[in-house]
Short mmCIF file of C-alpha atoms in Angstrom, two decimals:
data_model
loop_
_atom_site.label_atom_id
_atom_site.label_comp_id
_atom_site.label_asym_id
_atom_site.label_seq_id
_atom_site.Cartn_x
_atom_site.Cartn_y
_atom_site.Cartn_z
CA UNK A 1 75.57 168.60 93.69
CA UNK A 2 78.19 165.92 93.75
CA UNK A 3 77.27 162.68 91.96
CA UNK A 4 74.41 164.28 90.05
CA UNK A 5 75.79 163.36 86.60
CA UNK A 6 77.88 166.33 85.45
CA UNK A 7 80.68 164.20 84.03
CA UNK A 8 78.29 161.78 82.33
CA UNK A 9 76.43 164.66 80.67
CA UNK A 10 79.69 166.33 79.59
CA UNK A 11 80.86 163.04 78.04
CA UNK A 12 77.61 162.76 76.09
CA UNK A 13 77.94 166.34 74.82
CA UNK A 14 81.58 165.77 73.89
CA UNK A 15 80.71 162.63 71.89
CA UNK A 16 78.00 164.50 69.99
CA UNK A 17 80.29 167.40 69.10
CA UNK A 18 83.42 165.57 67.90
CA UNK A 19 82.54 165.98 64.22
CA UNK A 20 81.71 169.67 64.67
CA UNK A 21 85.24 170.74 65.59
CA UNK A 22 88.06 170.52 63.06
CA UNK A 23 90.69 169.95 65.76
CA UNK A 24 88.47 167.64 67.79
CA UNK A 25 87.34 167.50 71.37
CA UNK A 26 89.81 167.34 74.23
CA UNK A 27 88.88 165.92 77.62
CA UNK A 28 90.87 167.06 80.65
CA UNK A 29 90.08 165.68 84.11
CA UNK A 30 91.34 168.21 86.63
CA UNK A 31 90.18 166.17 89.64
CA UNK A 32 93.61 164.77 90.50
CA UNK A 33 95.45 168.08 90.20
CA UNK A 34 96.55 169.67 93.46
CA UNK A 35 97.92 173.08 92.47
CA UNK A 36 96.95 175.79 90.02
CA UNK A 37 100.28 175.59 88.16
CA UNK A 38 99.38 172.05 87.03
CA UNK A 39 96.32 173.14 85.01
CA UNK A 40 97.88 174.49 81.80
CA UNK A 41 100.39 171.59 81.51
CA UNK A 42 97.56 169.08 82.07
CA UNK A 43 95.44 170.67 79.34
CA UNK A 44 98.41 170.74 76.96
CA UNK A 45 99.28 167.11 77.68
CA UNK A 46 95.74 165.84 77.17
CA UNK A 47 95.38 167.93 74.01
CA UNK A 48 98.72 166.77 72.61
CA UNK A 49 100.18 170.27 72.59
CA UNK A 50 103.93 170.50 73.24
CA UNK A 51 104.53 173.60 75.36
CA UNK A 52 108.30 173.93 75.43
CA UNK A 53 109.97 176.42 77.77
CA UNK A 54 108.22 179.46 79.20
CA UNK A 55 105.01 180.28 81.00
CA UNK A 56 102.71 177.27 80.44
CA UNK A 57 99.48 179.31 80.47
CA UNK A 58 100.81 181.77 77.87
CA UNK A 59 102.14 179.00 75.64
CA UNK A 60 98.84 177.12 75.91
CA UNK A 61 96.86 180.26 75.03
CA UNK A 62 99.00 180.78 71.92
CA UNK A 63 98.66 177.13 70.87
CA UNK A 64 94.87 177.27 71.21
CA UNK A 65 94.50 180.56 69.33
CA UNK A 66 93.92 179.05 65.89
CA UNK A 67 92.30 175.78 66.85
CA UNK A 68 88.70 174.82 66.25
CA UNK A 69 88.09 172.62 69.26
CA UNK A 70 85.90 171.87 72.22
CA UNK A 71 87.88 171.76 75.44
CA UNK A 72 86.12 169.88 78.24
CA UNK A 73 87.46 170.61 81.72
CA UNK A 74 86.04 168.13 84.21
CA UNK A 75 86.09 168.59 88.01
CA UNK A 76 87.09 172.26 88.17
CA UNK A 77 85.73 173.23 91.56
CA UNK A 78 88.87 172.88 93.67
CA UNK A 79 90.92 175.10 91.33
CA UNK A 80 88.10 177.33 90.11
CA UNK A 81 89.88 180.72 90.19
CA UNK A 82 92.86 179.54 88.14
CA UNK A 83 90.68 177.54 85.73
CA UNK A 84 88.68 180.70 85.16
CA UNK A 85 91.83 182.77 84.53
CA UNK A 86 93.28 180.27 82.06
CA UNK A 87 89.94 179.71 80.33
CA UNK A 88 89.22 183.44 79.97
CA UNK A 89 92.66 184.10 78.47
CA UNK A 90 92.36 181.16 76.07
CA UNK A 91 88.85 182.07 74.96
CA UNK A 92 89.76 185.74 74.43
CA UNK A 93 92.41 184.81 71.88
CA UNK A 94 90.77 181.84 70.19
CA UNK A 95 87.57 182.58 68.27
CA UNK A 96 86.85 178.93 67.45
CA UNK A 97 87.62 177.51 70.89
CA UNK A 98 84.63 176.31 72.90
CA UNK A 99 84.80 175.38 76.55
CA UNK A 100 82.64 173.03 78.59
CA UNK A 101 83.45 172.86 82.30
CA UNK A 102 81.98 170.67 85.01
CA UNK A 103 82.07 172.05 88.50
CA UNK A 104 80.07 172.37 91.67
CA UNK A 105 80.22 176.14 91.15
CA UNK A 106 80.11 178.56 88.25
CA UNK A 107 83.29 179.93 86.67
CA UNK A 108 81.63 183.38 86.78
CA UNK A 109 82.99 184.31 83.36
CA UNK A 110 81.54 186.79 80.90
CA UNK A 111 79.31 184.96 78.43
CA UNK A 112 79.12 181.85 80.59
CA UNK A 113 75.97 179.76 80.32
CA UNK A 114 75.26 177.71 83.43
CA UNK A 115 73.25 174.50 83.35
CA UNK A 116 72.33 173.34 86.83
CA UNK A 117 71.61 169.63 87.05
CA UNK A 118 68.86 168.29 89.23
CA UNK A 119 68.52 164.73 90.47
CA UNK A 120 66.91 162.25 88.11
CA UNK A 121 63.13 162.13 88.13
CA UNK A 122 61.68 159.38 90.33
CA UNK A 123 58.10 158.21 89.71
CA UNK A 124 55.53 157.98 92.47
CA UNK A 125 54.42 154.57 93.71
CA UNK A 126 52.47 152.62 92.75
CA UNK A 127 53.28 152.98 89.08
CA UNK A 128 52.77 150.66 86.11
CA UNK A 129 56.06 149.32 84.76
CA UNK A 130 55.88 150.96 81.33
CA UNK A 131 55.14 154.39 82.82
CA UNK A 132 57.89 154.00 85.43
CA UNK A 133 60.41 153.35 82.64
CA UNK A 134 59.79 156.90 81.40
CA UNK A 135 61.59 158.29 84.47
CA UNK A 136 65.34 158.87 84.41
CA UNK A 137 66.06 157.24 87.78
CA UNK A 138 64.35 154.00 86.77
CA UNK A 139 66.02 154.01 83.35
CA UNK A 140 69.45 154.38 84.93
CA UNK A 141 68.79 151.74 87.58
CA UNK A 142 67.68 149.23 84.96
CA UNK A 143 70.63 150.02 82.65
CA UNK A 144 73.19 149.66 85.43
CA UNK A 145 71.61 146.45 86.75
CA UNK A 146 71.64 144.97 83.22
CA UNK A 147 75.32 145.90 82.88
CA UNK A 148 76.02 143.70 85.91
CA UNK A 149 73.51 140.96 85.06
CA UNK A 150 72.39 140.77 81.43
CA UNK A 151 69.35 138.72 82.50
CA UNK A 152 68.04 141.43 84.83
CA UNK A 153 64.74 142.92 83.79
CA UNK A 154 62.34 145.03 85.78
CA UNK A 155 58.92 143.51 86.08
CA UNK A 156 55.62 144.72 87.44
CA UNK A 157 56.46 142.83 90.63
CA UNK A 158 59.84 144.59 91.07
CA UNK A 159 59.10 148.08 89.78
CA UNK A 160 57.68 149.50 93.03
CA UNK A 161 60.67 148.34 95.14
CA UNK A 162 62.92 149.83 92.43
CA UNK A 163 61.04 153.12 92.67
CA UNK A 164 61.39 153.06 96.47
CA UNK A 165 65.14 152.45 96.13
CA UNK A 166 65.54 155.36 93.71
CA UNK A 167 63.53 157.58 96.05
CA UNK A 168 65.73 156.59 99.02
CA UNK A 169 68.76 157.56 96.91
CA UNK A 170 67.11 160.94 96.12
CA UNK A 171 67.41 160.32 92.36
CA UNK A 172 71.18 161.00 92.55
CA UNK A 173 72.74 159.35 89.51
CA UNK A 174 76.00 158.29 91.17
CA UNK A 175 74.16 156.72 94.09
CA UNK A 176 71.88 154.80 91.71
CA UNK A 177 74.86 153.62 89.68
CA UNK A 178 76.59 152.30 92.77
#
């Protein structure tokens, strides 16, 4: 689903894995791209790979062949077929390359592992404050509110309305953040 937290989760994974890859982690947001021929140049640009003249996808595949890196492709859904083609070619020739893609649909690639994200857990009401804070929706709501107002703090008097709000937003992370 849209707004469920795919990008946020991918960012967290990328941060954790930086030290595990000798050539680092590269983040590529494909959301603004309009055509398939923009994908390989966008990846190369964000990864700092000069492509030169020739077929961008082929040059990118060659450049990635010997790199130990995690390539994160965010917002793939609108160009899914071409992302899959480029990713499959790159992975086939690069034994140390790892790929993490966020999308509303699977790439449908051999060896792909799909993690479907559900909305954040919302506690039932009434709920004691300390137990409510164990639920992802309440944790996110409190974190985002504190980012806006450092003095904000859930209390026993405000926890049930907070739970009701999170329930009305179906536990969707983006909706809670907004």
